[in-house]
Short mmCIF file of C-alpha atoms and ligand atoms in Angstrom, two decimals:
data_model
loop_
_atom_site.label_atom_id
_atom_site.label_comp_id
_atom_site.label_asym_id
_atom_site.label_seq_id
_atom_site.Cartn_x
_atom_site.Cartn_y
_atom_site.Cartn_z
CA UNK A 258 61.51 113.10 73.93
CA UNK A 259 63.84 113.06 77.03
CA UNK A 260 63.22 115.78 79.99
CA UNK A 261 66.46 117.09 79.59
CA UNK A 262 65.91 117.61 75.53
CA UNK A 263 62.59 119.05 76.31
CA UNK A 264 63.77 121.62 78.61
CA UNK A 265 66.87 122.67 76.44
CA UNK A 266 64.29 123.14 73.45
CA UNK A 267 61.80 125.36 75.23
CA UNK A 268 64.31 127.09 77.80
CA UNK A 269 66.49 130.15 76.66
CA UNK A 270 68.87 132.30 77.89
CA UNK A 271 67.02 133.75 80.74
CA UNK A 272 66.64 130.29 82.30
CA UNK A 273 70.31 129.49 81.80
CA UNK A 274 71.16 132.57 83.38
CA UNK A 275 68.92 132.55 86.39
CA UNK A 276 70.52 128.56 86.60
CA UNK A 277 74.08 129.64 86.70
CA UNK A 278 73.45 132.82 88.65
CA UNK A 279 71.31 130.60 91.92
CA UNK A 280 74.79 128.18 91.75
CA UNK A 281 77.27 131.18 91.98
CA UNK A 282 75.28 132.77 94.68
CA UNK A 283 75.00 129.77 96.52
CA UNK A 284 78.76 128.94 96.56
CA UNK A 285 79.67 132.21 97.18
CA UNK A 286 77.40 132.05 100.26
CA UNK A 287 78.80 128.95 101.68
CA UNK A 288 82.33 130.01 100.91
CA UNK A 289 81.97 133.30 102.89
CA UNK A 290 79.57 131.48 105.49
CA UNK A 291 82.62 128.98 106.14
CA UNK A 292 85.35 131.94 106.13
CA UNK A 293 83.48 133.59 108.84
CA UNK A 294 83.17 130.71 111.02
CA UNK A 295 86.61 130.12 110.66
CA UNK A 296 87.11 133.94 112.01
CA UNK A 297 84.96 133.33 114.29
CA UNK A 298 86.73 130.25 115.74
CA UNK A 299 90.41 131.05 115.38
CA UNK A 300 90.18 135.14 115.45
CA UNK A 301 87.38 136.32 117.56
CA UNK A 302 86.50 133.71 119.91
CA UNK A 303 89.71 134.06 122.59
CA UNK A 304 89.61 137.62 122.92
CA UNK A 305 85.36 137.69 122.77
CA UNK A 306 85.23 134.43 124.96
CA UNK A 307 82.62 132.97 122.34
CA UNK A 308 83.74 129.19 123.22
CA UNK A 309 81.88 127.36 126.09
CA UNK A 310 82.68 128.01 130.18
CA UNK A 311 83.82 124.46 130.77
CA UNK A 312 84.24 125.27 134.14
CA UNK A 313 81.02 126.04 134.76
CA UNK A 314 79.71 122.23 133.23
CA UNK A 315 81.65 120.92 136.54
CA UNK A 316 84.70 121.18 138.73
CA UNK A 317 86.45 118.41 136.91
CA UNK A 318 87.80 117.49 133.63
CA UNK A 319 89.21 113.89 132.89
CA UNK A 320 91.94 113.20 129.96
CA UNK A 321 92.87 110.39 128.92
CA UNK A 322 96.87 109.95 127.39
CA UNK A 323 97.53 112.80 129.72
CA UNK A 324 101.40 112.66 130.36
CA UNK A 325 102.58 113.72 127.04
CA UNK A 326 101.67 116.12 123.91
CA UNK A 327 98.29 116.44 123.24
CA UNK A 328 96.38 114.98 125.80
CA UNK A 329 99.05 116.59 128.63
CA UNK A 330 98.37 120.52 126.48
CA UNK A 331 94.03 119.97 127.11
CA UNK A 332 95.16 118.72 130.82
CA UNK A 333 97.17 121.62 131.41
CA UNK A 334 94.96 124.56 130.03
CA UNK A 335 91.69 123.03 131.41
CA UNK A 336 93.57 123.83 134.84
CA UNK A 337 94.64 126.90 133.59
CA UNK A 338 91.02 127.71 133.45
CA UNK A 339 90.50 126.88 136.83
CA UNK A 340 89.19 123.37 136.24
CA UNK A 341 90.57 119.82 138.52
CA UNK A 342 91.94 117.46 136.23
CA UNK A 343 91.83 114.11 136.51
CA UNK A 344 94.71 112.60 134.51
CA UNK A 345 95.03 109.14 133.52
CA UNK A 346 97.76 107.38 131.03
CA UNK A 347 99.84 104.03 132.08
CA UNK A 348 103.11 105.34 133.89
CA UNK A 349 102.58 106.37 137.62
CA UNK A 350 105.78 108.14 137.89
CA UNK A 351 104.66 110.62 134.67
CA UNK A 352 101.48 110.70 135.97
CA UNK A 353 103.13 111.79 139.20
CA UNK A 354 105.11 114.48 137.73
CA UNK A 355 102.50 116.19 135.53
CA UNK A 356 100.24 116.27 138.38
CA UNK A 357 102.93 118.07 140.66
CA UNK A 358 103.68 120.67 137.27
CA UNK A 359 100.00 121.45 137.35
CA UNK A 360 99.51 121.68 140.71
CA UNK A 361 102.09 123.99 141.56
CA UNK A 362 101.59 126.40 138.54
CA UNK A 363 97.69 126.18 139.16
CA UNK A 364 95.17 126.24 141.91
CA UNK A 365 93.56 123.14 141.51
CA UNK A 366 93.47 119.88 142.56
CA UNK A 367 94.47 116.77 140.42
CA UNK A 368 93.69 113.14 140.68
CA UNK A 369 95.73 110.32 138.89
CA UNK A 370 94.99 106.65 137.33
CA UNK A 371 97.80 104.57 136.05
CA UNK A 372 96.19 102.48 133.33
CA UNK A 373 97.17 100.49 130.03
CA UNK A 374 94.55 101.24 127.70
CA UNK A 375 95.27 98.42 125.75
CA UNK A 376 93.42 96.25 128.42
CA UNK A 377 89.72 94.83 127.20
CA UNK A 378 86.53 96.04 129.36
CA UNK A 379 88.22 94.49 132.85
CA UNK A 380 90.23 97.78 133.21
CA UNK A 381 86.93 100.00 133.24
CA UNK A 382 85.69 99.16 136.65
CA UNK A 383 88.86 100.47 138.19
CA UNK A 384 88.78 103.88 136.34
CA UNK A 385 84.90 103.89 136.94
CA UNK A 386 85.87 103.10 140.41
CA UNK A 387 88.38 106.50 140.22
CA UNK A 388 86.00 108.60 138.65
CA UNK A 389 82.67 108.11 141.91
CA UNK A 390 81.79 111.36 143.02
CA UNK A 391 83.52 113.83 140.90
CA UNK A 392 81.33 116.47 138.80
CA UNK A 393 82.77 115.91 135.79
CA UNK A 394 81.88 118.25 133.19
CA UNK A 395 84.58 117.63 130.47
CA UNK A 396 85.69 114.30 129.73
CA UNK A 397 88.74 114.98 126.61
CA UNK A 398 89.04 110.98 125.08
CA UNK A 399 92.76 111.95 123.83
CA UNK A 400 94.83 108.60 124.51
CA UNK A 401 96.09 106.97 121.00
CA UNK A 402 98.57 104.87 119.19
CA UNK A 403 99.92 104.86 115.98
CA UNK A 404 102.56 103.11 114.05
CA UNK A 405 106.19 103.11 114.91
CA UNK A 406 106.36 104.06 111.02
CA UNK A 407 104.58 103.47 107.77
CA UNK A 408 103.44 99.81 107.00
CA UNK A 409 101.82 98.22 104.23
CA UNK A 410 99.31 96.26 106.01
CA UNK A 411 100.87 92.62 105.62
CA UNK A 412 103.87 94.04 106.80
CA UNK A 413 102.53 94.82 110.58
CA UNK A 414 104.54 92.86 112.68
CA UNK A 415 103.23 90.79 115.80
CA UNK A 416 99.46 91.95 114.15
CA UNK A 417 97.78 89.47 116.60
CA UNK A 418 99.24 91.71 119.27
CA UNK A 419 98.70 94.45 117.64
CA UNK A 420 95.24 95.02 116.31
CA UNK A 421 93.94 94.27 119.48
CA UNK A 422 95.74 97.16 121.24
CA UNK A 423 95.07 99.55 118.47
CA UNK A 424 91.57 98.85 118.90
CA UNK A 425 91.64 99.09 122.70
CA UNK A 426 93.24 102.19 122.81
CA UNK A 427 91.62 104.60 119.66
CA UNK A 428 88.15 102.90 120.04
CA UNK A 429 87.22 100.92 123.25
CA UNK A 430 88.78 103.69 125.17
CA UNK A 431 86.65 106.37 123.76
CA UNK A 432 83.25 104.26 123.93
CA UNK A 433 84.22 103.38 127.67
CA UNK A 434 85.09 106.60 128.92
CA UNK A 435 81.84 108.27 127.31
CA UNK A 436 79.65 104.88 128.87
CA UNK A 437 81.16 105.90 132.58
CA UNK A 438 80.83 109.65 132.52
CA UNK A 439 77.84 110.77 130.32
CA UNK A 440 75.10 109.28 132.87
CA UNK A 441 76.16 111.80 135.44
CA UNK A 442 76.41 115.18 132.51
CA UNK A 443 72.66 114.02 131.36
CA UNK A 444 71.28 114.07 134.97
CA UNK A 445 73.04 117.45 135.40
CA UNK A 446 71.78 118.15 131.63
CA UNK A 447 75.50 119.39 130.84
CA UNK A 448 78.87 118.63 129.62
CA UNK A 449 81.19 118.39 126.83
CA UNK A 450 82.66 115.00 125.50
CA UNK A 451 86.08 115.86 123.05
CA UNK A 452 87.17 113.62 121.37
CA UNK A 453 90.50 113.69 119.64
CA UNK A 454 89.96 111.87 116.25
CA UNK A 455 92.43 112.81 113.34
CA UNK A 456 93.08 114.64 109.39
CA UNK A 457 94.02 111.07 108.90
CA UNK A 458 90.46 109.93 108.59
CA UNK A 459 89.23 112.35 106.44
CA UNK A 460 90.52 110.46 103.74
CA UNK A 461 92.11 106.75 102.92
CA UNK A 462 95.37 106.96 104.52
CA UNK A 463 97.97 104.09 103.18
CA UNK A 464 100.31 102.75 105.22
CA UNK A 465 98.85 103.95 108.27
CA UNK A 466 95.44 102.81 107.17
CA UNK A 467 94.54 101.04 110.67
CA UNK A 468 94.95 103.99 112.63
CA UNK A 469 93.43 106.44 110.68
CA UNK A 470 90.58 103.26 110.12
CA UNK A 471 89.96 103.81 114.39
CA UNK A 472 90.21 107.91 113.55
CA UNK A 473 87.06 107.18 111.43
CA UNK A 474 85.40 105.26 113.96
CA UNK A 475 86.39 108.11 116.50
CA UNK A 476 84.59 110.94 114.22
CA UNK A 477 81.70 108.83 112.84
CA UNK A 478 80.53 108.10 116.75
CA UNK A 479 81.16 111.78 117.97
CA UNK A 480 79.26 113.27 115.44
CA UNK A 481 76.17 110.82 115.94
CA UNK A 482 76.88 110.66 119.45
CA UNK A 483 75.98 114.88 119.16
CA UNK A 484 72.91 113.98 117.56
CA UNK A 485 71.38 111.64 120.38
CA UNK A 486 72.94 113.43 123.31
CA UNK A 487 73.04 117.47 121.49
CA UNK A 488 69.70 118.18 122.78
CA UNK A 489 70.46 116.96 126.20
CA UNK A 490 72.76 119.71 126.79
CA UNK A 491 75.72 117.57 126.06
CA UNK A 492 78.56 118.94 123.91
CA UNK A 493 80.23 116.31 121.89
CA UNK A 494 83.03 117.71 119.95
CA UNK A 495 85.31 115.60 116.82
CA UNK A 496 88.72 117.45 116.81
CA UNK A 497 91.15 116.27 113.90
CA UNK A 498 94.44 117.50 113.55
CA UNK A 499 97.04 117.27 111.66
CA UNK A 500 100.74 116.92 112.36
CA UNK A 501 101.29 118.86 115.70
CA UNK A 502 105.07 118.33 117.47
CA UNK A 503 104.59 115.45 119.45
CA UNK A 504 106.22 112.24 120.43
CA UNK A 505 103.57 110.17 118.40
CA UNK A 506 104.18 112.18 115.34
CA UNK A 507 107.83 112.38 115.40
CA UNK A 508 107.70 116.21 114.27
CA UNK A 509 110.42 118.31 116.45
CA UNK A 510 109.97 121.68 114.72
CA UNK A 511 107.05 123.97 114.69
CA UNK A 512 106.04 125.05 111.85
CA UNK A 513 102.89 127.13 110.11
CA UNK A 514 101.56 124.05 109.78
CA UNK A 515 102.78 122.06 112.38
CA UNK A 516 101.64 123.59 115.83
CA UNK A 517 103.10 122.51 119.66
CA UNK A 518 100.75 120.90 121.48
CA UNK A 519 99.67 123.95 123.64
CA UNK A 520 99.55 126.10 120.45
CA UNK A 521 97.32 123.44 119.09
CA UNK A 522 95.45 122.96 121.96
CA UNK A 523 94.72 126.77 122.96
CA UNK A 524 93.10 127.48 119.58
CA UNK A 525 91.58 123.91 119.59
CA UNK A 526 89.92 124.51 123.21
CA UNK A 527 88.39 128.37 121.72
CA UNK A 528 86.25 126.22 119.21
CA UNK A 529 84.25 124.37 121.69
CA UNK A 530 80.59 125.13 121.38
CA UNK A 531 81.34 126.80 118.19
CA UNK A 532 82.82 123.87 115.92
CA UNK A 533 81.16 120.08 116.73
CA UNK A 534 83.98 118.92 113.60
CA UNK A 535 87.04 120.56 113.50
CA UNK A 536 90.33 120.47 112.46
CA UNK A 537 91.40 122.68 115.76
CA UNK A 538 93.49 125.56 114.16
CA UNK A 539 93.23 127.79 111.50
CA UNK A 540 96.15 126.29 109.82
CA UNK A 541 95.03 122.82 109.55
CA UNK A 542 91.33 123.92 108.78
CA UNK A 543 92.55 125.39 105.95
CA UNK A 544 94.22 122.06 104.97
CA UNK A 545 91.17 120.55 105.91
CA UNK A 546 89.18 122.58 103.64
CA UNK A 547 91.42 121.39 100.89
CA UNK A 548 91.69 117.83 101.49
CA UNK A 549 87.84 117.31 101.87
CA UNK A 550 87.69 119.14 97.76
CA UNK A 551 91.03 117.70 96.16
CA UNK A 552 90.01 114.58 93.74
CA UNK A 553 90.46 110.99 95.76
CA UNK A 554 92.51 110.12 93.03
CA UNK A 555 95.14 113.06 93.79
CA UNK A 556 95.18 112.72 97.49
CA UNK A 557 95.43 108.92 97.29
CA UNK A 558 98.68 109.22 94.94
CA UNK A 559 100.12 111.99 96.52
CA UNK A 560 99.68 109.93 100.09
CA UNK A 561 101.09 106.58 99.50
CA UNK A 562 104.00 108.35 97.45
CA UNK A 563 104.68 110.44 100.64
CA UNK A 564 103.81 107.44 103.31
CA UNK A 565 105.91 105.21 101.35
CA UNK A 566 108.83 107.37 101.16
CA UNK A 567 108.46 108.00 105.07
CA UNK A 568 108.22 103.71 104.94
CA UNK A 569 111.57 103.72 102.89
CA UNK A 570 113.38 105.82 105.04
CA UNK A 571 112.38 104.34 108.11
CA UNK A 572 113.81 100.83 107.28
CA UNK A 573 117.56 101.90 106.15
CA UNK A 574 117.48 103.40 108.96
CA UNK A 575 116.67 100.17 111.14
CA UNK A 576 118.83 98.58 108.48
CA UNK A 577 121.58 100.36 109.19
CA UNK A 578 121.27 100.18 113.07
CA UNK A 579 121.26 96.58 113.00
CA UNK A 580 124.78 96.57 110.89
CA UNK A 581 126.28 98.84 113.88
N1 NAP B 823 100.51 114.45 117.20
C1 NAP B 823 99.86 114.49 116.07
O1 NAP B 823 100.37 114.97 115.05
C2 NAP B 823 98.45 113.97 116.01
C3 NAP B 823 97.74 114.16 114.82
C4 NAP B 823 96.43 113.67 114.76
C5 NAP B 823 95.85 113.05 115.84
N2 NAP B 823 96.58 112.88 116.98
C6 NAP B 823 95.91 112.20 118.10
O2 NAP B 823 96.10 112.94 119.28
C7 NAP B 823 96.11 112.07 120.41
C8 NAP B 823 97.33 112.36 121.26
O3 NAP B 823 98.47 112.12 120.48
P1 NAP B 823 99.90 112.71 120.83
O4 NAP B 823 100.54 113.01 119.54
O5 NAP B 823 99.77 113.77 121.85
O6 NAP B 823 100.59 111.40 121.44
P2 NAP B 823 101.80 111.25 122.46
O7 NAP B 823 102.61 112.48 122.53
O8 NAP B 823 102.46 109.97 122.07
O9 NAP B 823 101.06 111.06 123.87
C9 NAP B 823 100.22 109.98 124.05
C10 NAP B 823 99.76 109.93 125.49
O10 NAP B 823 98.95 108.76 125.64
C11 NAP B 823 99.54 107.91 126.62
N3 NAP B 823 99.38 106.53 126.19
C12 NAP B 823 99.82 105.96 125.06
N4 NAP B 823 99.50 104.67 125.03
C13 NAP B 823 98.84 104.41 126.19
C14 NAP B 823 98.27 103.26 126.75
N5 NAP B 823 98.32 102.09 126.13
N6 NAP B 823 97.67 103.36 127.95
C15 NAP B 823 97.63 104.52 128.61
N7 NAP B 823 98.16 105.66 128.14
C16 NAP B 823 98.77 105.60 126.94
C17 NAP B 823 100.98 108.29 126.64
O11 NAP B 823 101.54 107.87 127.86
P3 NAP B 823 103.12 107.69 128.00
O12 NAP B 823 103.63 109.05 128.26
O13 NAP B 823 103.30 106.76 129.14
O14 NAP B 823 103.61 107.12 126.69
C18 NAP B 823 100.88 109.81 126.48
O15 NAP B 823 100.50 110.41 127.68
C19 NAP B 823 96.10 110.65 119.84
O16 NAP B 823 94.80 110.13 119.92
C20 NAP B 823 96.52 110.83 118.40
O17 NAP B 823 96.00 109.83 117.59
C21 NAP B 823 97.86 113.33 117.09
#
């Protein structure tokens, strides 16, 4: 006789009961456990101050991808908290400009490297060159490229170029930037290392697939990058958001859903210390929470009928430009 017969022959009700009553409980408890963290995070922790001081793990912050959207939002309210900011993306004259905004609308000092990330391991020295001497307590690895639009992967034109840059900028970047700063945050045993994956890796993304492939990466090596280095005193935190109105995402309008970049980044910067994964605001945790329990199945229909309708409007539009 099977296990499983034998215990439905000799177990009764009670057993069944006790069964289904532990798996309700336990549910319930992680349902309510994850609500309050969420309150915690994106209700309490801005007027409590529950997120980390990153000013005091050092005077400086460095973020990469720092002219526009995102990466610009972290540069601008690390200052706001009284932090320098070292900003580095690949035009001098934006570079130039944020650093003037910040300076003038806060009291710190800013620092500025003009570099294409989509250079190999020669363009490290240069930025490691930068970087000598500052405390740096918060490095933010922000800098990213997508897709001009949704692509079936044999359709990715110039890939040779391509891949290689994608790569360069959404992985190398990140593993670089960690290699040159963490040394320093381990001898001063503190520091916090965010790194700006995206939703788009939580779950096969079509059409888009190599990007969210290097969000992946990005997630998979902060969250085992907390486990070496969590100990140490070393914060590493995997933030992944959804749309938010940027130049990379091509969304204009806020929306519930759709946050600016300082929106975004306000509630994102309240979770540090709190959240090692998150999705950054309490609108796209909640779509978080969904996506990580709808079938595969669903979400893979559902996204390659969306991506490919994003794909189909993309090229009459191209289409029709070329006819003009
Ligand atoms: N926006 C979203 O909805 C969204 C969602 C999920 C994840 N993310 C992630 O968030 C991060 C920031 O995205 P974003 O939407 O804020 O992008 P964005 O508005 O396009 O800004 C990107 C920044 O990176 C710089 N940059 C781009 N390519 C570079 C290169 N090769 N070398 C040096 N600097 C470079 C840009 O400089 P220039 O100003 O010179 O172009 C700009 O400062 C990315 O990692 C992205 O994957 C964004």
């Amino acid at each position: 006789m099977l296990p499983i017969q034998l215990f439905l022959r000799y177990a009764d009700n009670r057993v069944f009961t006790a069964v289904g009553g532990c798996t309700v409980a336990w549910f319930s408890l992680k349902l309510i456990l994850s609500v309050w963290r969420g309150f915690k995070s994106y209700v309490l922790s801005r007027p409590l101050g529950l997120a980390t001081d990153l000013k005091k793990l050092g005077a400086w912050a460095v973020v990469t991808g720092s002219t526009d959207g995102i990466g610009k939002a972290y540069a601008k309210e690390l200052a706001a908290k009284g932090i320098n900011v070292v900003l580095i993306s690949r035009s001098l004259d934006k570079l130039k400009n944020v650093a003037h905004e910040i300076e003038s609308e806060y009291r710190v000092q800013t620092k500025v490297v003009d570099v294409d990330f989509t250079g190999g391991t020669e363009i490290y020295p240069r930025i490691s060159k930068s970087l000598q001497g500052l405390e740096i307590g918060t490095l933010v690895n922000n800098v990213g490229m997508g897709y001009s639009f949704p692509k079936f992967f044999l359709e990715i034109p110039k890939a040779e170029e391509f891949f290689p840059n994608i790569l360069n900028v959404n992985i190398l970047s990140c593993m670089m930037m960690t290699k040159i700063v963490l040394p320093n945050m381990l001898e001063r045993g503190k520091g916090a290392i965010i790194n700006i994956a995206s939703a788009s890796g939580m779950q096969p993304a079509p059409l888009i697939n190599i990007y969210a492939a290097t969000k992946v990466f990005m997630d998979f090596f902060s969250r085992g990058l907390q486990v070496e280095y969590g100990s140490k005193g070393i914060i590493i935190q995997s933030v992944l958001p959804f749309f938010v109105t940027t130049k990379l995402s091509k969304f204009r309008k806020t929306s519930l859903f759709v946050p600016n970049p300082t929106q975004y980044v306000r509630s994102a910067l309240a979770t540090v210390g709190l959240e090692q994964r998150t999705n950054g605001c309490m609108s796209h945790s909640i779509k978080g929470w969904a996506v990580e329990r709808a079938p595969e199945w669903l979400k893979n229909k559902a996204q390659l009928q969306v991506a490919n309708n994003v794909r189909k409007y993309y090229l009459k539009k191209y289409a029709n430009k070329k006819k003009e």
